[in-house]
mmCIF file of C-alpha atoms in Angstrom:
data_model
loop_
_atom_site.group_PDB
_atom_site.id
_atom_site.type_symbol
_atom_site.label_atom_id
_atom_site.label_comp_id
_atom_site.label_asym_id
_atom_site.label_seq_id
_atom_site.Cartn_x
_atom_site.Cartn_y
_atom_site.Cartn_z
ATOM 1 C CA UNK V 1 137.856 125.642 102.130
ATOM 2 C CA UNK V 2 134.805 127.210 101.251
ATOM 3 C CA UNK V 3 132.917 128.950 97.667
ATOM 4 C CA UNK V 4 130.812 131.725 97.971
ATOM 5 C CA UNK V 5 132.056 132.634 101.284
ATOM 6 C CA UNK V 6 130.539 136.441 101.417
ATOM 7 C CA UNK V 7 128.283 136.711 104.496
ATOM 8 C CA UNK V 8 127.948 135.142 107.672
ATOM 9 C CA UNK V 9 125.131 134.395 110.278
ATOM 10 C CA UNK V 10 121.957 135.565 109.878
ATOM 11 C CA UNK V 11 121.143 138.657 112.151
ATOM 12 C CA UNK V 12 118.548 136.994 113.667
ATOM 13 C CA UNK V 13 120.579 135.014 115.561
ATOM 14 C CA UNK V 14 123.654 136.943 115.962
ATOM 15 C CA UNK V 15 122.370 140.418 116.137
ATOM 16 C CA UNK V 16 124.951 142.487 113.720
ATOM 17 C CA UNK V 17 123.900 144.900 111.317
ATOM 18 C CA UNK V 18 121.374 142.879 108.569
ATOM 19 C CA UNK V 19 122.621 140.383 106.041
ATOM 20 C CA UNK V 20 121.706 137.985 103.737
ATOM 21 C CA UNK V 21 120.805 134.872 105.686
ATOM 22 C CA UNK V 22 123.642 131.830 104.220
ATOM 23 C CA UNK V 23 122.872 128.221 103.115
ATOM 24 C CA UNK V 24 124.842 125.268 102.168
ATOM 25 C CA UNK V 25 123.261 122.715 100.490
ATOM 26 C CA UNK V 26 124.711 119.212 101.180
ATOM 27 C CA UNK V 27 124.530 116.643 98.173
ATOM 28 C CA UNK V 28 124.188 119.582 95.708
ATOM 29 C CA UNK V 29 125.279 117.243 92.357
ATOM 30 C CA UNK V 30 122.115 114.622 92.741
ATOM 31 C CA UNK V 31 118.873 115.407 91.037
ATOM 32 C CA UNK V 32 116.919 117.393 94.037
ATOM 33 C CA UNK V 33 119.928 119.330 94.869
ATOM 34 C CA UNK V 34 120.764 120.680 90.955
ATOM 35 C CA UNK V 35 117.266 121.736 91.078
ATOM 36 C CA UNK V 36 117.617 123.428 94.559
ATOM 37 C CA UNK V 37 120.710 125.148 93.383
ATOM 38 C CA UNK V 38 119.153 126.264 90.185
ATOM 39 C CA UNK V 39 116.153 127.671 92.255
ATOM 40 C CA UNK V 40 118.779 129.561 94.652
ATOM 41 C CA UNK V 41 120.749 131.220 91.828
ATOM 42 C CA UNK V 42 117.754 132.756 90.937
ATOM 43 C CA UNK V 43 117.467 134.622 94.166
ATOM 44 C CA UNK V 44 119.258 137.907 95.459
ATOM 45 C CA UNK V 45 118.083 137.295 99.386
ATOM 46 C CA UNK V 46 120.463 134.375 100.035
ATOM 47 C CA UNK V 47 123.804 133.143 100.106
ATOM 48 C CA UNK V 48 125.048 129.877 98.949
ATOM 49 C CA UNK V 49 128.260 128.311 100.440
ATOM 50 C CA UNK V 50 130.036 125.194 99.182
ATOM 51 C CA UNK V 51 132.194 123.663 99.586
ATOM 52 C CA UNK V 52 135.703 123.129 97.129
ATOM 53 C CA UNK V 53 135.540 119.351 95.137
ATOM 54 C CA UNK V 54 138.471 118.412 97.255
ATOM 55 C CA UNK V 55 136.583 118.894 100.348
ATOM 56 C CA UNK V 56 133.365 117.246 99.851
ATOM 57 C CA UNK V 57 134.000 113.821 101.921
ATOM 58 C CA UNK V 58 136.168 115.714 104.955
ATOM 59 C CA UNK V 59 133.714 115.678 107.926
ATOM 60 C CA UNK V 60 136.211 118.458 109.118
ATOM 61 C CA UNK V 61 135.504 120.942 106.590
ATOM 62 C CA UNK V 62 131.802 120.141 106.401
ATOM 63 C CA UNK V 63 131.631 120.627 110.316
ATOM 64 C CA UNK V 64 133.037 123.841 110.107
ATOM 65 C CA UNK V 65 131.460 124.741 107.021
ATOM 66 C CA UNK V 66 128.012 124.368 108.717
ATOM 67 C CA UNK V 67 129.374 126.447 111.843
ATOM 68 C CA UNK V 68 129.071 128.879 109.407
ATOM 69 C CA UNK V 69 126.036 129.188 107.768
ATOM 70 C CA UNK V 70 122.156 129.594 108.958
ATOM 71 C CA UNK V 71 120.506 126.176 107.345
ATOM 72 C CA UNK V 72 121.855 123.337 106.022
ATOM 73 C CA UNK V 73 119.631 121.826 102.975
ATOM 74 C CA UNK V 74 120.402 117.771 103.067
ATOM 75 C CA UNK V 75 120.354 116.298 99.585
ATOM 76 C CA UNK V 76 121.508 112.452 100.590
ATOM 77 C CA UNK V 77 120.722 109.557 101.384
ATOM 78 C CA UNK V 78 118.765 108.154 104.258
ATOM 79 C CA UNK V 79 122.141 106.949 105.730
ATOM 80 C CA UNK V 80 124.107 110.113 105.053
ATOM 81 C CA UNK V 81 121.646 112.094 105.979
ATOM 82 C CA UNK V 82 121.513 110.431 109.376
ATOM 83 C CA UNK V 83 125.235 110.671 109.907
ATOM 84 C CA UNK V 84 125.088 114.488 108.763
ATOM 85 C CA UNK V 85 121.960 115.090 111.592
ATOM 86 C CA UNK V 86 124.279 113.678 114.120
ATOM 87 C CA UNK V 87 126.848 115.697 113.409
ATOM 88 C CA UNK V 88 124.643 118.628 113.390
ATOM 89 C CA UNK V 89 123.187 117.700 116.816
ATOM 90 C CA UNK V 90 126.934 117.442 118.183
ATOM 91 C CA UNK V 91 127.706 121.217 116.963
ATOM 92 C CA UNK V 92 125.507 122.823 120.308
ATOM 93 C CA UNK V 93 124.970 126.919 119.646
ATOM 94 C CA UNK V 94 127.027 126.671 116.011
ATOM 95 C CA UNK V 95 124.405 123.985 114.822
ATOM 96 C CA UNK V 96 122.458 125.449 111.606
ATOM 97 C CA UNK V 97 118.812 124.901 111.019
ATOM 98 C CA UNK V 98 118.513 121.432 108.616
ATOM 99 C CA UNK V 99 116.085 120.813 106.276
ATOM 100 C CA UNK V 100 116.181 117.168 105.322
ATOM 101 C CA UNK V 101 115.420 115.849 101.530
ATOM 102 C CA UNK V 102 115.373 112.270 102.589
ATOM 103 C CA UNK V 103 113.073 109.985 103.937
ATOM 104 C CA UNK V 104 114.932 109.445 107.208
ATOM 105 C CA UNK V 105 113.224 111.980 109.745
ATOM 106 C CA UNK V 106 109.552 112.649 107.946
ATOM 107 C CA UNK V 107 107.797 110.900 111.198
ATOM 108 C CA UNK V 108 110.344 111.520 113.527
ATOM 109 C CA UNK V 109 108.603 113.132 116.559
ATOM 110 C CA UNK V 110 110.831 115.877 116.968
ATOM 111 C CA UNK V 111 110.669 116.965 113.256
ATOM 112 C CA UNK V 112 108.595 119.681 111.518
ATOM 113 C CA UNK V 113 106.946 118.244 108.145
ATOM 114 C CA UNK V 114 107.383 120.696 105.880
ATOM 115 C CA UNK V 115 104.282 121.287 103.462
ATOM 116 C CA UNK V 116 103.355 124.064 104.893
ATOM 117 C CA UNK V 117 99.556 123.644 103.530
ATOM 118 C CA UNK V 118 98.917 120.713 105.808
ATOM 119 C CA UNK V 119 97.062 122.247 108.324
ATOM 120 C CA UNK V 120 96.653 126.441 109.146
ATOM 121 C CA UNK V 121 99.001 126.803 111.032
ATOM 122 C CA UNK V 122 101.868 124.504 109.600
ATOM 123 C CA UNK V 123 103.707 127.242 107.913
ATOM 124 C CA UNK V 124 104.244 128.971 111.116
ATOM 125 C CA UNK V 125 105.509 125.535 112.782
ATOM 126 C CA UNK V 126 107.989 125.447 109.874
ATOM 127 C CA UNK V 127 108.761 129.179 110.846
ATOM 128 C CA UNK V 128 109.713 127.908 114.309
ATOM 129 C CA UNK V 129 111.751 124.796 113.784
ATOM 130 C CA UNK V 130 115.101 123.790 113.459
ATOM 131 C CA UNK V 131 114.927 120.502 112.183
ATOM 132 C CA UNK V 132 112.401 120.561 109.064
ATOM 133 C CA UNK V 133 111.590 117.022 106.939
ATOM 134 C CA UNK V 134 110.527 117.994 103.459
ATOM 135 C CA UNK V 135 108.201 115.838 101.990
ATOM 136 C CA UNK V 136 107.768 113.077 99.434
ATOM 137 C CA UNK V 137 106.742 113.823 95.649
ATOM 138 C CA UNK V 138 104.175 110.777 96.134
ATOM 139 C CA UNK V 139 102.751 111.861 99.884
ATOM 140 C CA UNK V 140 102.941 115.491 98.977
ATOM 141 C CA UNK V 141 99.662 115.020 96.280
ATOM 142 C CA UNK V 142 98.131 112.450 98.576
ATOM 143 C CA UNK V 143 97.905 114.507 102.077
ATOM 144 C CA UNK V 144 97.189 117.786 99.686
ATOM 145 C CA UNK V 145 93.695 115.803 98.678
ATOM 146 C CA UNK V 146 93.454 113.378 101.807
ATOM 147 C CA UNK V 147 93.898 115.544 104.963
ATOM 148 C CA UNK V 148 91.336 118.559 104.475
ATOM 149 C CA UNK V 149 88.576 115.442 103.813
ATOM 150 C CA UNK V 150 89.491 113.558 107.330
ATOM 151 C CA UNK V 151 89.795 116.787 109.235
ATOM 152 C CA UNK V 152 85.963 117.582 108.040
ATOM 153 C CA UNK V 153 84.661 113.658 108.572
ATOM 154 C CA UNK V 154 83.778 113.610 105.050
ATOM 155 C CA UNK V 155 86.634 110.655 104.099
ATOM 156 C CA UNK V 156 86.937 108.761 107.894
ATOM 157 C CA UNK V 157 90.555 107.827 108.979
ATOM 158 C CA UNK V 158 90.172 104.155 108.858
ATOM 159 C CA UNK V 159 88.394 103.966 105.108
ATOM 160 C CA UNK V 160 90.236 102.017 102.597
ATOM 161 C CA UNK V 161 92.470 104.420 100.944
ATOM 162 C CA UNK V 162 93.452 103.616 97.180
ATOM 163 C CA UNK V 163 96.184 105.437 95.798
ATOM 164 C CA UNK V 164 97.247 105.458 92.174
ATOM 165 C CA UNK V 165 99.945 107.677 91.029
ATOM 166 C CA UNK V 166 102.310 108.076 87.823
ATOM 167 C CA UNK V 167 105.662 110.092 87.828
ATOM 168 C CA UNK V 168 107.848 111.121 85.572
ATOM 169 C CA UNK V 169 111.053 108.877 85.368
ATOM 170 C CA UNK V 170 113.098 111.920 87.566
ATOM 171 C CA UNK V 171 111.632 111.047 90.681
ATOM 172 C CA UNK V 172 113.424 107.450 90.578
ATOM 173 C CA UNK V 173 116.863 108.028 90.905
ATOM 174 C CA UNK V 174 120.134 107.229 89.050
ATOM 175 C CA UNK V 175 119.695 103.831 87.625
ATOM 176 C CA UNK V 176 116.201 104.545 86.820
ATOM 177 C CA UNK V 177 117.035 107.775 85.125
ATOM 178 C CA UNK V 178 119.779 106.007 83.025
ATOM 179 C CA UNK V 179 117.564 103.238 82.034
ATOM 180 C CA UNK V 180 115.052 105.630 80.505
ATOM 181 C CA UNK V 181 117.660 107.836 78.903
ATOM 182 C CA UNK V 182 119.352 105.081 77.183
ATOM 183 C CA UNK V 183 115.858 103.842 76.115
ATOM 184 C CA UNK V 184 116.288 100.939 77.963
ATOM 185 C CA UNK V 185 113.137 101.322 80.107
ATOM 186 C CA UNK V 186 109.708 99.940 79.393
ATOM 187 C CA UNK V 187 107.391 102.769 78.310
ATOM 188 C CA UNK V 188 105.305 102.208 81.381
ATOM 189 C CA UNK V 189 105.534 100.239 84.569
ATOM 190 C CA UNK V 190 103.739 99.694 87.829
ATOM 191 C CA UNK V 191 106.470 99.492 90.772
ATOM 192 C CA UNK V 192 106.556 99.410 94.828
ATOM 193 C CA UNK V 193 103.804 96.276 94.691
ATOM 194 C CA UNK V 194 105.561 94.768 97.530
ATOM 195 C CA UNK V 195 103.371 96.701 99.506
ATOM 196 C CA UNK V 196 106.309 98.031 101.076
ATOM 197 C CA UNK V 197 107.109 101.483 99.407
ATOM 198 C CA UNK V 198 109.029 104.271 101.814
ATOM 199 C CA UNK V 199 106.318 107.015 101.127
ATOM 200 C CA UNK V 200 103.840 105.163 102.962
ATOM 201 C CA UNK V 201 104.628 106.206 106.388
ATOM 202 C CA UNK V 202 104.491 109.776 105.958
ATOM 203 C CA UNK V 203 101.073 109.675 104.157
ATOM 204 C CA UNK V 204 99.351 107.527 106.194
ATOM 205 C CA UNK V 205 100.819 109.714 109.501
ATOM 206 C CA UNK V 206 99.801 113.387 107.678
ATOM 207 C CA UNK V 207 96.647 112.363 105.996
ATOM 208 C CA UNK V 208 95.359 111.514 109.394
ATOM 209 C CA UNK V 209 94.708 107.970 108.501
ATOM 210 C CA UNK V 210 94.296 104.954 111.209
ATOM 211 C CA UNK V 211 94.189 102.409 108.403
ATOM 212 C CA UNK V 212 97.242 101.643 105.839
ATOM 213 C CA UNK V 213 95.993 102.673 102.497
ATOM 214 C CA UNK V 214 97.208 100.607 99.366
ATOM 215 C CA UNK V 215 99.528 102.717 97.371
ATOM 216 C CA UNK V 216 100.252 101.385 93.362
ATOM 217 C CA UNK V 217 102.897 104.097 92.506
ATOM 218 C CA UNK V 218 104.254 103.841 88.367
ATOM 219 C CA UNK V 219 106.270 105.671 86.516
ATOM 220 C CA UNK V 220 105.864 106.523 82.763
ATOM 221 C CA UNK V 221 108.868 107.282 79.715
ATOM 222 C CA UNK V 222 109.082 111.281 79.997
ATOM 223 C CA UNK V 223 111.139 113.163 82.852
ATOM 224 C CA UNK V 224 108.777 115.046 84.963
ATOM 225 C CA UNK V 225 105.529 115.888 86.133
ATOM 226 C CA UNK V 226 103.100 113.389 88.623
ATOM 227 C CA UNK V 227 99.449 112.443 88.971
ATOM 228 C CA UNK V 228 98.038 111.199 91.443
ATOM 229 C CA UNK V 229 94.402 109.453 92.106
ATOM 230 C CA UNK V 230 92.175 108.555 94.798
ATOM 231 C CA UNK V 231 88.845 107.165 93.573
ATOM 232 C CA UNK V 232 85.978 106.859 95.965
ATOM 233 C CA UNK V 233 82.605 105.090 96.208
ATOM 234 C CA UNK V 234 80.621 108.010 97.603
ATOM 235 C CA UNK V 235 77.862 106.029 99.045
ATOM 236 C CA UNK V 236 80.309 104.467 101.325
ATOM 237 C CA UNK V 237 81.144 107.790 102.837
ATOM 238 C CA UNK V 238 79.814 109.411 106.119
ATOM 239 C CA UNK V 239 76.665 111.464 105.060
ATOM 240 C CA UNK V 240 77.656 110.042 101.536
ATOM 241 C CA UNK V 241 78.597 113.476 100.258
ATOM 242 C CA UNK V 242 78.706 114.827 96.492
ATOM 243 C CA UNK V 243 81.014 115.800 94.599
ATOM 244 C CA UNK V 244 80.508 119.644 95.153
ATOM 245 C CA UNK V 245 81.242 118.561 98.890
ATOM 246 C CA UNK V 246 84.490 117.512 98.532
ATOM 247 C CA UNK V 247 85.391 120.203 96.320
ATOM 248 C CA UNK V 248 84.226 123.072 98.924
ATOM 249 C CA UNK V 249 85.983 121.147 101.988
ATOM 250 C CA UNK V 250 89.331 121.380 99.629
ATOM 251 C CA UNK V 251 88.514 125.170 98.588
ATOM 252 C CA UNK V 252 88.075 126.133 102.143
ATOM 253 C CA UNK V 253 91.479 124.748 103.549
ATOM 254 C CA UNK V 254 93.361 126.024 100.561
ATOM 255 C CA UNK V 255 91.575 129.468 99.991
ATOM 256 C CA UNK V 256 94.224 132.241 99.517
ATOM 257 C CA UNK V 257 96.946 129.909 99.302
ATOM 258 C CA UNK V 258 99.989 130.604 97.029
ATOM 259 C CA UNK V 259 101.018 127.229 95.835
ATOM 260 C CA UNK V 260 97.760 125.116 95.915
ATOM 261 C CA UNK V 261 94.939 125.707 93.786
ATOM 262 C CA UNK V 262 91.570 123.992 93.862
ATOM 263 C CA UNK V 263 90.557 123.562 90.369
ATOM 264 C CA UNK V 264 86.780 124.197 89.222
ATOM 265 C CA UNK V 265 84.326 121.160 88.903
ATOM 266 C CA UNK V 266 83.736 122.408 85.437
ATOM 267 C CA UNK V 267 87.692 123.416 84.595
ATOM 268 C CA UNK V 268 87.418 123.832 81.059
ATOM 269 C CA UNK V 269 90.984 122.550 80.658
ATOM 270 C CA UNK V 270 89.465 118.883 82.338
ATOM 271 C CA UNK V 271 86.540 118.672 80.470
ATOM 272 C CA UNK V 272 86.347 115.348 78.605
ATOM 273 C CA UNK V 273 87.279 113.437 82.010
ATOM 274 C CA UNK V 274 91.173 113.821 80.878
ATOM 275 C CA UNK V 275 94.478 115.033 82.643
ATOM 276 C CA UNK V 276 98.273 114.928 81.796
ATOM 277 C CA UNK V 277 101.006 115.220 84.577
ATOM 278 C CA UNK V 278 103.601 117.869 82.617
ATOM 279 C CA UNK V 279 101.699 120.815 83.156
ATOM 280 C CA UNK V 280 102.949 122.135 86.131
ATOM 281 C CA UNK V 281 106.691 120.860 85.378
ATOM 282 C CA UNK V 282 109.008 123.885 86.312
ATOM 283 C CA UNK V 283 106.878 124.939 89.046
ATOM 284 C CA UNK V 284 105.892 125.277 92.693
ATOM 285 C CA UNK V 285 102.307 124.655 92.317
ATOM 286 C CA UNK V 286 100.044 122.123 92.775
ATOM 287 C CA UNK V 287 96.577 121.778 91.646
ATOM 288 C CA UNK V 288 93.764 119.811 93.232
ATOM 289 C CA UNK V 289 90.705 118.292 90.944
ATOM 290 C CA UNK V 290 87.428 116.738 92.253
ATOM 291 C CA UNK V 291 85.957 114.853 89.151
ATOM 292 C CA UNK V 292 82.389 113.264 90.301
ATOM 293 C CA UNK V 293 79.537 110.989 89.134
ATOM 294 C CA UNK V 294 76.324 112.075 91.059
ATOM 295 C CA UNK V 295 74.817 109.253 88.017
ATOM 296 C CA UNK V 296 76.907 106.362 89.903
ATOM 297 C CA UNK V 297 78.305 108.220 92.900
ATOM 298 C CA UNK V 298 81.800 108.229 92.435
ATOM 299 C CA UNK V 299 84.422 110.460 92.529
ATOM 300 C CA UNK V 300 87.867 110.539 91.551
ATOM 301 C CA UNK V 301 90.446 112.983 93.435
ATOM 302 C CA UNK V 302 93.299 113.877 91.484
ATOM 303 C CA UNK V 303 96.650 116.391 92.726
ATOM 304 C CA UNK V 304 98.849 117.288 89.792
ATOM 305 C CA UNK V 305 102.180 118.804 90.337
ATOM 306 C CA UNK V 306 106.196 118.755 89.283
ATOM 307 C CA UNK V 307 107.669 116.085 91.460
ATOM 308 C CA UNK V 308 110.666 117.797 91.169
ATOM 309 C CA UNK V 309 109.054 121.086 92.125
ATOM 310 C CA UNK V 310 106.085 121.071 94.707
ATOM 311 C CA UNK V 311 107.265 117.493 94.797
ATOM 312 C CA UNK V 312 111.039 118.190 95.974
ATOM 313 C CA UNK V 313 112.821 121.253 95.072
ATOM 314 C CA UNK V 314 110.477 124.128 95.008
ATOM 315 C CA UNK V 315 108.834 122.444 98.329
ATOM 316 C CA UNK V 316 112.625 122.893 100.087
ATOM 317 C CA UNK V 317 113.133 125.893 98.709
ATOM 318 C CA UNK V 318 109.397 127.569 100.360
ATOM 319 C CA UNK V 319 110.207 125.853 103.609
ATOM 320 C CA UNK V 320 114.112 127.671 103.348
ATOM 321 C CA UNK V 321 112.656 130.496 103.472
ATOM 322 C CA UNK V 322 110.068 129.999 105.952
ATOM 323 C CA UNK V 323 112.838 128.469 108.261
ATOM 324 C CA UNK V 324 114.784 132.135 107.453
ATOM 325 C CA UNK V 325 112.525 134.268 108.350
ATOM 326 C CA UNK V 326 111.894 135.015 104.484
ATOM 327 C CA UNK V 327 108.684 135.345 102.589
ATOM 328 C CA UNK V 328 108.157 131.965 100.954
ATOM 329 C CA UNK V 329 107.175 133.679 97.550
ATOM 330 C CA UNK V 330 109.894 133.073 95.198
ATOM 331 C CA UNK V 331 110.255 128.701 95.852
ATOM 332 C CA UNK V 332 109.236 128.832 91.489
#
């Protein structure tokens, strides 16, 4: 039934003699879960099961599949990924740990978000749960910049939130993908104006915001890599901070961190008042960047990352190993 079958629960839960802890990722052949699969291979502290071709739509063999492993990684659809939870919940003492790729469960009150940077002690959370949501590409820049600046007052949680973001064409799925392959696409396109977009949820709930905020998402004609903006009028701010505010409020939640880095106000490689979005691709790092006009007091707060890294893959692969009792170096 099963590929890869060479270890079985992880000790922590069984108590036998230590092994490698096991994972099946579910939905392995889309985008996120190639990526997650490429990510695994290149680890020697976990096991990958899958299951054979023939097998893939048996509920049967998944179920018992999943009675066999420590976490389940969910690479579906909302809808299948629903259907795969319940069958999860209906498992009792087999049921695995599930980290979910999908949008279905990121607010859901008895799921862990899993960016582990959102607050001090969110890692550990992740440590503890059994039923992680891994974040949006989109929400995962947005709450990065958003949610240290409401914590300290300095942005307040009903302002009128602008966000303006580009991705690479990898972050839209199939159709999209095809379109730009084929040269089909237009170079550049603003989409989601229906005011209606699924990441919205999730970063209004994690950024700590009371009010909606307008989200213009667009996508651009390479495959990877995402910016994404939030300009501010800083006179319209509590205590209308500076620039070098913002920038020490962001330092000081992210200091020591692994992933996120808080880019100098004078970053030689921004000087000019220019960014591109590729040069993260690859990776499991995302970089913040306050760029600020005392002259007109304004600001612009930009997060760059992969979207298929920090963004997707490399983000379920650090919260894996969080959920397994694993350090979460290695998600690159």
């Amino acid at each position: 039934m099963t590929l890869a079958d060479t270890t079985t629960k992880n000790p922590a839960s069984s108590g036998k003699a230590a092994v490698r802890p096991t994972v099946f990722v579910d939905g392995a052949s889309g985008t996120t879960g190639l990526e997650i699969r490429q990510r695994l291979d290149r680890q020697g502290d976990v096991t990958v099961k899958s299951l054979a071709e023939d097998k893939r739509k048996d509920p049967a063999a998944k179920r018992a599949l999943m009675g066999e492993v420590d976490l389940v990684i969910l690479c579906l659809p909302d809808e299948a990924a629903r259907e795969t939870v319940a069958l999860i919940d209906g498992m009792g003492a087999d049921a695995p740990k599930v980290l979910d790729a999908s949008t279905a469960f990121r607010v859901a009150p008895d799921w862990t978000y899993g960016f582990p940077e959102l607050t001090p002690d969110q890692a550990d959370r992740i440590r503890a749960a059994r039923k992680v949501a891994n974040p949006g590409c989109y929400p995962t820049g947005s709450i990065a910049v958003l949610r240290p600046l409401t914590d300290a007052g300095l942005i307040p949680q009903d302002y009128p939130v602008t966000i303006n973001a580009v991705s690479g064409y990898s972050g839209g799925g199939k159709s999209m993908i095809e379109s730009f392959e084929k040269g089909t696409a237009p170079a550049f396109e603003l989409y989601g104006l229906g005011f209606e977009h699924k990441h919205l949820p999730e970063t209004q709930t994690y950024a700590n915001l009371t009010r909606r905020p307008i989200f213009a998402p667009s996508v651009g004609d390479y495959r990877q890599g995402m910016l994404v903006s939030i300009p501010l009028h800083l006179e319209t701010l509590p205590g209308q901070p500076d620039g070098a505010a913002l920038h020490a409020a962001l330092a000081k939640r992210y200091a020591g961190s692994a992933y996120v880095s808080v880019m100098p106000l004078d970053n030689a490689a921004t000087k000019g008042g220019r960014i591109e979005p590729e040069a993260l691709n690859g990776t499991n790092k995302l970089e913040l960047h306050v760029f600020a006009s005392e002259k007109h007091r304004q600001a612009v707060l930009v997060a760059r990352l992969d979207n298929l890294g920090k963004g997707a893959s490399g983000a379920a692969v650090q919260n894996m190993r969080l959920m397994l009792g694993l350090s979460d170096a290695g998600a690159d």
